[in-house]
XYZ file of N, CA, C and O in Angstrom:
604
model
N 31.143 -38.855 -76.594
C 31.220 -39.998 -77.465
C 30.885 -41.272 -76.701
O 30.325 -42.189 -77.269
N 31.245 -41.257 -75.430
C 30.898 -42.381 -74.574
C 29.386 -42.479 -74.426
O 28.804 -43.550 -74.597
N 28.751 -41.360 -74.144
C 27.311 -41.349 -73.929
C 26.517 -41.375 -75.229
O 25.442 -41.961 -75.294
N 27.015 -40.747 -76.244
C 26.286 -40.630 -77.498
C 26.350 -41.894 -78.343
O 25.344 -42.374 -78.847
N 27.555 -42.437 -78.491
C 27.742 -43.597 -79.359
C 28.058 -44.869 -78.586
O 28.182 -45.941 -79.184
N 28.239 -44.764 -77.268
C 28.569 -45.942 -76.474
C 29.967 -46.454 -76.749
O 30.255 -47.634 -76.554
N 30.854 -45.573 -77.200
C 32.217 -45.993 -77.507
C 32.976 -46.307 -76.222
O 32.857 -45.580 -75.236
N 33.753 -47.367 -76.238
C 34.560 -47.658 -75.049
C 35.676 -46.623 -74.896
O 36.160 -46.048 -75.880
N 36.085 -46.413 -73.688
C 37.139 -45.459 -73.389
C 38.406 -45.816 -74.147
O 39.131 -44.931 -74.615
N 38.675 -47.094 -74.313
C 39.883 -47.514 -75.017
C 39.911 -46.993 -76.450
O 40.975 -46.694 -76.977
N 38.762 -46.856 -77.084
C 38.719 -46.312 -78.456
C 38.726 -44.796 -78.454
O 39.334 -44.185 -79.320
N 38.076 -44.182 -77.480
C 38.022 -42.722 -77.431
C 39.412 -42.140 -77.229
O 39.810 -41.207 -77.917
N 40.153 -42.689 -76.285
C 41.468 -42.121 -75.988
C 42.466 -42.318 -77.116
O 43.478 -41.640 -77.172
N 42.190 -43.218 -78.062
C 43.086 -43.473 -79.185
C 42.739 -42.643 -80.423
O 43.347 -42.818 -81.480
N 41.768 -41.732 -80.301
C 41.374 -40.937 -81.454
C 42.443 -39.911 -81.826
O 43.111 -39.349 -80.964
N 42.540 -39.702 -83.129
C 43.486 -38.736 -83.680
C 42.703 -37.707 -84.492
O 41.571 -37.962 -84.890
N 43.282 -36.554 -84.762
C 42.583 -35.547 -85.574
C 42.120 -36.083 -86.925
O 41.077 -35.669 -87.429
N 42.850 -37.005 -87.510
C 42.454 -37.534 -88.821
C 41.202 -38.406 -88.772
O 40.661 -38.782 -89.807
N 40.700 -38.717 -87.578
C 39.428 -39.430 -87.458
C 38.238 -38.497 -87.704
O 37.119 -38.958 -87.886
N 38.486 -37.190 -87.694
C 37.428 -36.199 -87.904
C 37.450 -35.719 -89.353
O 38.516 -35.418 -89.901
N 36.277 -35.661 -89.958
C 36.160 -35.208 -91.344
C 34.963 -34.277 -91.461
O 33.882 -34.585 -90.963
N 35.180 -33.148 -92.110
C 34.085 -32.210 -92.370
C 33.600 -32.415 -93.798
O 34.405 -32.430 -94.738
N 32.287 -32.610 -93.951
C 31.699 -32.713 -95.296
C 30.204 -32.473 -95.201
O 29.580 -32.757 -94.174
N 29.663 -31.943 -96.253
C 28.225 -31.676 -96.352
C 27.699 -30.857 -95.174
O 26.592 -31.072 -94.699
N 28.527 -29.970 -94.656
C 28.095 -29.109 -93.557
C 28.090 -29.785 -92.195
O 27.605 -29.217 -91.224
N 28.631 -30.979 -92.088
C 28.668 -31.689 -90.812
C 30.053 -32.241 -90.531
O 30.911 -32.299 -91.411
N 30.279 -32.640 -89.306
C 31.532 -33.263 -88.909
C 31.264 -34.734 -88.655
O 30.293 -35.095 -87.975
N 32.122 -35.576 -89.176
C 31.971 -37.023 -89.058
C 33.167 -37.613 -88.341
O 34.297 -37.156 -88.519
N 32.889 -38.623 -87.547
C 33.917 -39.351 -86.829
C 34.084 -40.691 -87.518
O 33.148 -41.501 -87.558
N 35.245 -40.913 -88.100
C 35.503 -42.144 -88.849
C 36.078 -43.201 -87.909
O 37.210 -43.103 -87.465
N 35.261 -44.192 -87.601
C 35.706 -45.281 -86.740
C 35.731 -46.608 -87.486
O 36.368 -47.545 -87.075
N 35.011 -46.671 -88.543
C 34.926 -47.894 -89.338
C 34.589 -47.509 -90.752
O 34.966 -46.443 -91.235
N 33.851 -48.365 -91.418
C 33.454 -48.082 -92.798
C 32.516 -46.900 -92.925
O 32.541 -46.177 -93.896
N 31.638 -46.749 -91.931
C 30.619 -45.707 -91.995
C 30.881 -44.662 -90.926
O 30.693 -44.917 -89.739
N 31.296 -43.461 -91.338
C 31.535 -42.399 -90.353
C 30.248 -42.011 -89.637
O 29.161 -42.076 -90.197
N 30.408 -41.625 -88.380
C 29.278 -41.223 -87.546
C 29.160 -39.704 -87.552
O 30.151 -39.003 -87.343
N 27.957 -39.215 -87.796
C 27.717 -37.772 -87.762
C 27.773 -37.305 -86.312
O 27.076 -37.832 -85.442
N 28.606 -36.318 -86.058
C 28.804 -35.790 -84.715
C 27.937 -34.547 -84.546
O 27.924 -33.681 -85.418
N 27.186 -34.447 -83.447
C 26.388 -33.239 -83.207
C 27.279 -31.987 -83.214
O 28.447 -32.058 -82.820
N 26.732 -30.865 -83.643
C 27.535 -29.641 -83.806
C 28.350 -29.215 -82.582
O 29.512 -28.845 -82.722
N 27.774 -29.265 -81.393
C 28.522 -28.822 -80.202
C 29.710 -29.738 -79.922
O 30.801 -29.269 -79.591
N 29.499 -31.035 -80.061
C 30.601 -31.979 -79.874
C 31.628 -31.809 -80.980
O 32.836 -31.889 -80.731
N 31.169 -31.559 -82.194
C 32.082 -31.340 -83.319
C 32.991 -30.144 -83.058
O 34.190 -30.180 -83.350
N 32.421 -29.088 -82.485
C 33.213 -27.899 -82.158
C 34.280 -28.235 -81.126
O 35.443 -27.843 -81.271
N 33.903 -28.967 -80.087
C 34.870 -29.344 -79.050
C 35.982 -30.218 -79.616
O 37.161 -30.008 -79.326
N 35.601 -31.197 -80.425
C 36.610 -32.076 -81.015
C 37.502 -31.320 -81.988
O 38.716 -31.557 -82.049
N 36.905 -30.402 -82.748
C 37.694 -29.575 -83.657
C 38.707 -28.722 -82.913
O 39.851 -28.568 -83.356
N 38.289 -28.185 -81.766
C 39.206 -27.398 -80.941
C 40.349 -28.261 -80.423
O 41.505 -27.827 -80.388
N 40.039 -29.483 -80.016
C 41.088 -30.392 -79.553
C 42.069 -30.718 -80.676
O 43.281 -30.777 -80.460
N 41.546 -30.936 -81.857
C 42.401 -31.270 -82.996
C 43.278 -30.092 -83.409
O 44.434 -30.271 -83.781
N 42.731 -28.870 -83.319
C 43.462 -27.687 -83.775
C 44.489 -27.193 -82.751
O 45.620 -26.878 -83.098
N 44.105 -27.123 -81.505
C 44.988 -26.591 -80.458
C 44.835 -27.409 -79.193
O 44.153 -27.003 -78.260
N 45.414 -28.602 -79.146
C 45.281 -29.447 -77.958
C 45.839 -28.774 -76.707
O 46.860 -28.102 -76.773
N 45.138 -28.955 -75.609
C 45.563 -28.376 -74.335
C 46.770 -29.124 -73.787
O 46.923 -30.323 -73.976
N 47.627 -28.394 -73.095
C 48.768 -28.980 -72.381
C 49.690 -29.809 -73.261
O 50.283 -30.772 -72.795
N 49.806 -29.473 -74.499
C 50.674 -30.253 -75.379
C 52.089 -29.678 -75.305
O 52.304 -28.505 -75.511
N 53.036 -30.538 -74.998
C 54.432 -30.106 -74.944
C 55.030 -30.169 -76.342
O 54.458 -30.757 -77.245
N 56.201 -29.591 -76.494
C 56.874 -29.643 -77.793
C 57.155 -31.081 -78.205
O 57.043 -31.442 -79.362
N 57.559 -31.900 -77.257
C 57.880 -33.293 -77.577
C 56.653 -34.070 -78.029
O 56.726 -34.929 -78.887
N 55.518 -33.764 -77.429
C 54.303 -34.498 -77.756
C 53.556 -33.895 -78.940
O 52.592 -34.461 -79.418
N 54.011 -32.742 -79.408
C 53.268 -32.035 -80.443
C 53.066 -32.867 -81.702
O 52.046 -32.761 -82.358
N 54.021 -33.705 -82.064
C 53.883 -34.497 -83.278
C 53.113 -35.787 -83.083
O 52.898 -36.532 -84.036
N 52.702 -36.078 -81.858
C 52.044 -37.360 -81.588
C 50.679 -37.457 -82.243
O 50.277 -38.517 -82.687
N 49.951 -36.363 -82.292
C 48.687 -36.338 -82.988
C 47.518 -37.013 -82.316
O 46.625 -37.509 -82.985
N 47.457 -37.037 -81.014
C 46.321 -37.619 -80.296
C 45.350 -36.508 -79.940
O 45.753 -35.421 -79.556
N 44.046 -36.786 -80.009
C 43.070 -35.811 -79.516
C 43.162 -35.695 -78.005
O 42.938 -34.636 -77.431
N 43.498 -36.805 -77.353
C 43.634 -36.845 -75.900
C 45.042 -37.344 -75.566
O 45.238 -38.525 -75.264
N 46.030 -36.437 -75.624
C 47.411 -36.866 -75.404
C 47.675 -37.243 -73.954
O 47.028 -36.738 -73.039
N 48.627 -38.138 -73.784
C 49.019 -38.570 -72.447
C 50.184 -37.747 -71.922
O 50.654 -36.818 -72.568
N 50.654 -38.131 -70.769
C 51.792 -37.423 -70.171
C 53.096 -37.812 -70.854
O 54.036 -37.038 -70.892
N 53.149 -39.041 -71.339
C 54.341 -39.515 -72.031
C 54.266 -39.055 -73.482
O 53.259 -39.277 -74.153
N 55.310 -38.417 -73.962
C 55.289 -37.974 -75.352
C 54.998 -39.137 -76.304
O 55.450 -40.249 -76.088
N 54.248 -38.851 -77.302
C 53.864 -39.796 -78.361
C 52.884 -40.877 -77.904
O 52.620 -41.818 -78.637
N 52.322 -40.749 -76.715
C 51.357 -41.733 -76.213
C 50.006 -41.064 -75.954
O 49.956 -39.912 -75.555
N 48.904 -41.817 -76.159
C 47.588 -41.256 -75.814
C 47.407 -41.227 -74.300
O 48.215 -41.776 -73.561
N 46.344 -40.594 -73.872
C 46.024 -40.559 -72.440
C 45.938 -41.983 -71.902
O 45.436 -42.881 -72.581
N 46.421 -42.179 -70.710
C 46.379 -43.504 -70.092
C 44.957 -43.901 -69.743
O 44.114 -43.044 -69.447
N 44.656 -45.204 -69.768
C 43.280 -45.647 -69.532
C 42.735 -45.306 -68.152
O 41.596 -44.868 -68.028
N 43.538 -45.465 -67.112
C 42.996 -45.214 -65.774
C 42.786 -43.730 -65.522
O 41.766 -43.327 -64.973
N 43.738 -42.898 -65.918
C 43.585 -41.460 -65.727
C 42.448 -40.890 -66.551
O 41.693 -40.043 -66.090
N 42.303 -41.390 -67.768
C 41.230 -40.928 -68.647
C 39.873 -41.317 -68.064
O 38.957 -40.510 -68.006
N 39.764 -42.549 -67.593
C 38.515 -43.021 -66.975
C 38.189 -42.212 -65.728
O 37.044 -41.852 -65.494
N 39.212 -41.945 -64.939
C 39.002 -41.182 -63.697
C 38.492 -39.781 -64.001
O 37.596 -39.280 -63.332
N 39.038 -39.154 -65.034
C 38.582 -37.808 -65.400
C 37.115 -37.830 -65.825
O 36.346 -36.945 -65.474
N 36.734 -38.841 -66.570
C 35.332 -38.951 -66.978
C 34.428 -39.146 -65.765
O 33.378 -38.523 -65.653
N 34.841 -40.011 -64.859
C 34.049 -40.254 -63.651
C 33.948 -38.996 -62.799
O 32.897 -38.717 -62.225
N 35.038 -38.240 -62.725
C 35.026 -36.989 -61.961
C 33.992 -36.003 -62.505
O 33.460 -35.176 -61.772
N 33.711 -36.106 -63.796
C 32.725 -35.225 -64.422
C 31.347 -35.883 -64.520
O 30.457 -35.367 -65.187
N 31.184 -37.033 -63.863
C 29.884 -37.703 -63.844
C 29.537 -38.432 -65.130
O 28.366 -38.702 -65.396
N 30.546 -38.763 -65.917
C 30.297 -39.462 -67.184
C 30.706 -40.919 -67.016
O 31.881 -41.251 -67.012
N 29.709 -41.771 -66.865
C 29.998 -43.190 -66.685
C 28.815 -44.029 -67.133
O 28.473 -45.011 -66.508
N 28.183 -43.642 -68.200
C 26.944 -44.314 -68.597
C 27.048 -44.985 -69.962
O 26.116 -44.943 -70.747
N 28.164 -45.620 -70.249
C 28.313 -46.289 -71.539
C 27.249 -47.364 -71.715
O 26.677 -47.528 -72.788
N 26.958 -48.092 -70.656
C 25.949 -49.150 -70.748
C 24.594 -48.584 -71.142
O 23.909 -49.135 -72.007
N 24.219 -47.483 -70.537
C 22.930 -46.864 -70.872
C 22.925 -46.387 -72.326
O 21.916 -46.510 -73.023
N 24.045 -45.872 -72.783
C 24.131 -45.418 -74.173
C 23.968 -46.585 -75.135
O 23.240 -46.485 -76.132
N 24.628 -47.700 -74.843
C 24.506 -48.872 -75.724
C 23.087 -49.424 -75.719
O 22.554 -49.815 -76.761
N 22.453 -49.448 -74.575
C 21.075 -49.940 -74.496
C 20.152 -49.030 -75.302
O 19.288 -49.511 -76.033
N 20.352 -47.735 -75.196
C 19.531 -46.806 -75.978
C 19.753 -47.001 -77.472
O 18.800 -46.955 -78.261
N 20.991 -47.257 -77.865
C 21.284 -47.463 -79.284
C 20.661 -48.750 -79.816
O 20.119 -48.768 -80.923
N 20.732 -49.842 -79.034
C 20.195 -51.113 -79.545
C 18.670 -51.120 -79.569
O 18.084 -51.960 -80.237
N 18.062 -50.189 -78.881
C 16.606 -50.085 -78.982
C 16.200 -49.548 -80.346
O 15.086 -49.782 -80.798
N 17.114 -48.829 -81.003
C 16.828 -48.244 -82.305
C 17.512 -48.940 -83.470
O 17.099 -48.774 -84.612
N 18.588 -49.661 -83.199
C 19.360 -50.291 -84.268
C 19.436 -51.799 -84.088
O 19.650 -52.270 -82.968
N 19.307 -52.562 -85.162
C 19.523 -54.002 -85.066
C 20.994 -54.291 -84.748
O 21.885 -53.506 -85.095
N 21.244 -55.414 -84.116
C 22.597 -55.774 -83.689
C 23.617 -55.743 -84.825
O 24.719 -55.208 -84.634
N 23.320 -56.295 -86.010
C 24.341 -56.265 -87.066
C 24.738 -54.843 -87.477
O 25.900 -54.569 -87.737
N 23.778 -53.939 -87.508
C 24.083 -52.558 -87.889
C 24.883 -51.880 -86.785
O 25.861 -51.185 -87.042
N 24.487 -52.100 -85.534
C 25.220 -51.533 -84.409
C 26.669 -52.011 -84.427
O 27.595 -51.224 -84.268
N 26.862 -53.304 -84.640
C 28.210 -53.862 -84.684
C 29.021 -53.234 -85.812
O 30.180 -52.860 -85.628
N 28.400 -53.095 -86.955
C 29.094 -52.561 -88.121
C 29.452 -51.085 -87.934
O 30.576 -50.672 -88.198
N 28.512 -50.295 -87.450
C 28.724 -48.859 -87.312
C 29.721 -48.533 -86.201
O 30.593 -47.686 -86.367
N 29.614 -49.222 -85.062
C 30.490 -48.914 -83.923
C 31.753 -49.766 -83.877
O 32.584 -49.587 -82.997
N 31.857 -50.719 -84.794
C 33.043 -51.574 -84.800
C 33.061 -52.578 -83.665
O 34.118 -52.990 -83.211
N 31.873 -52.979 -83.207
C 31.774 -53.992 -82.153
C 31.772 -55.381 -82.777
O 31.373 -55.552 -83.925
N 32.163 -56.365 -82.027
C 32.013 -57.747 -82.473
C 30.519 -58.049 -82.485
O 29.773 -57.570 -81.623
N 30.070 -58.832 -83.436
C 28.631 -59.115 -83.563
C 28.081 -59.753 -82.294
O 26.956 -59.448 -81.881
N 28.852 -60.599 -81.631
C 28.368 -61.225 -80.389
C 28.144 -60.179 -79.293
O 27.210 -60.295 -78.504
N 28.993 -59.174 -79.253
C 28.829 -58.102 -78.278
C 27.550 -57.324 -78.567
O 26.773 -57.027 -77.649
N 27.318 -57.009 -79.834
C 26.102 -56.276 -80.207
C 24.854 -57.094 -79.903
O 23.857 -56.561 -79.399
N 24.884 -58.390 -80.175
C 23.739 -59.266 -79.872
C 23.502 -59.314 -78.368
O 22.360 -59.257 -77.908
N 24.573 -59.387 -77.604
C 24.455 -59.401 -76.137
C 23.745 -58.139 -75.644
O 22.834 -58.208 -74.815
N 24.140 -56.964 -76.164
C 23.500 -55.722 -75.749
C 22.045 -55.679 -76.193
O 21.194 -55.144 -75.484
N 21.754 -56.238 -77.342
C 20.365 -56.302 -77.808
C 19.530 -57.139 -76.857
O 18.402 -56.780 -76.515
N 20.081 -58.253 -76.409
C 19.360 -59.116 -75.465
C 19.142 -58.412 -74.133
O 18.085 -58.534 -73.521
N 20.107 -57.678 -73.682
C 19.959 -56.939 -72.426
C 18.869 -55.879 -72.557
O 18.020 -55.729 -71.685
N 18.881 -55.158 -73.665
C 17.910 -54.073 -73.858
C 16.490 -54.588 -74.003
O 15.543 -53.938 -73.584
N 16.335 -55.737 -74.572
C 14.997 -56.274 -74.812
C 14.673 -57.425 -73.861
O 13.937 -58.329 -74.201
N 15.260 -57.347 -72.698
C 15.075 -58.401 -71.711
C 13.597 -58.595 -71.394
O 12.848 -57.647 -71.241
N 13.228 -59.831 -71.307
C 11.844 -60.178 -70.998
C 11.697 -60.211 -69.479
O 12.370 -60.970 -68.792
N 10.806 -59.383 -68.971
C 10.613 -59.268 -67.528
C 9.497 -60.175 -67.018
O 9.116 -60.100 -65.858
N 9.002 -61.098 -67.853
C 7.895 -61.959 -67.472
C 8.211 -62.783 -66.228
O 7.387 -62.871 -65.314
N 9.385 -63.391 -66.183
C 9.749 -64.224 -65.028
C 9.768 -63.406 -63.739
O 9.338 -63.869 -62.695
N 10.275 -62.194 -63.823
C 10.311 -61.327 -62.649
C 8.894 -61.017 -62.165
O 8.600 -61.080 -60.974
N 8.012 -60.697 -63.106
C 6.640 -60.365 -62.735
C 5.919 -61.567 -62.137
O 5.170 -61.438 -61.162
N 6.155 -62.749 -62.695
C 5.540 -63.965 -62.155
C 6.051 -64.230 -60.746
O 5.269 -64.538 -59.833
N 7.363 -64.109 -60.537
C 7.939 -64.340 -59.207
C 7.398 -63.331 -58.209
O 7.088 -63.680 -57.063
N 7.240 -62.110 -58.620
C 6.706 -61.077 -57.730
C 5.261 -61.382 -57.356
O 4.856 -61.220 -56.202
N 4.483 -61.845 -58.341
C 3.090 -62.197 -58.083
C 3.004 -63.384 -57.123
O 2.176 -63.396 -56.210
N 3.889 -64.374 -57.306
C 3.905 -65.541 -56.412
C 4.270 -65.133 -54.996
O 3.700 -65.643 -54.032
N 5.218 -64.220 -54.857
C 5.588 -63.719 -53.533
C 4.401 -63.034 -52.860
O 4.161 -63.200 -51.671
N 3.672 -62.266 -53.647
C 2.505 -61.564 -53.102
C 1.441 -62.561 -52.646
O 0.803 -62.359 -51.614
N 1.254 -63.661 -53.382
C 0.271 -64.688 -53.011
C 0.683 -65.400 -51.731
O -0.179 -65.796 -50.951
N 1.980 -65.538 -51.516
C 2.476 -66.219 -50.306
C 2.490 -65.288 -49.098
O 2.841 -65.678 -48.005
N 2.157 -64.046 -49.333
C 2.138 -63.104 -48.211
C 3.416 -62.330 -48.047
O 3.551 -61.529 -47.130
N 4.402 -62.603 -48.899
C 5.635 -61.820 -48.844
C 5.363 -60.483 -49.520
O 4.872 -60.434 -50.628
N 5.670 -59.443 -48.844
C 5.431 -58.133 -49.431
C 6.718 -57.592 -50.013
O 7.781 -57.730 -49.411
N 6.593 -56.981 -51.139
C 7.767 -56.372 -51.767
C 8.016 -55.026 -51.114
O 7.101 -54.410 -50.559
N 9.245 -54.593 -51.142
C 9.538 -53.277 -50.560
C 8.717 -52.198 -51.267
O 8.470 -52.285 -52.449
N 8.310 -51.224 -50.474
C 7.502 -50.148 -51.083
C 8.358 -49.385 -52.086
O 9.538 -49.229 -51.925
N 7.679 -48.917 -53.136
C 8.400 -48.216 -54.200
C 8.106 -46.756 -54.143
O 7.155 -46.260 -53.747
């Protein structure tokens, strides 16, 4: 979900089974007004978490988190959850957001992912950054005899 939808860890760890809905042969993740269609393999994993969460104690059983924490009735803690993702090489939320804004206008991205419009506009600006100044500076360096590092 981090890589696919660019969701922040703070939202992922707060997900509950009721955020998942099956309809029309697909699984949807309800985060806002418009549920997001989840790819089948991810849907299976999330469904398994919702049905039989791993390491759930009796006390935490009623908490209803997809990613339960060590403390009963609490979701996974932010630092431990982040560390687990990093341990598995998952740390590319920025790349996911940039890929999304290349295909979606900022208002739609904000609406679908529940981002503030200013945040979505910021990511749009990053993704569509104009590299003209960089190219001009590089050309000027080359004219002055400064060589750029070999690529």
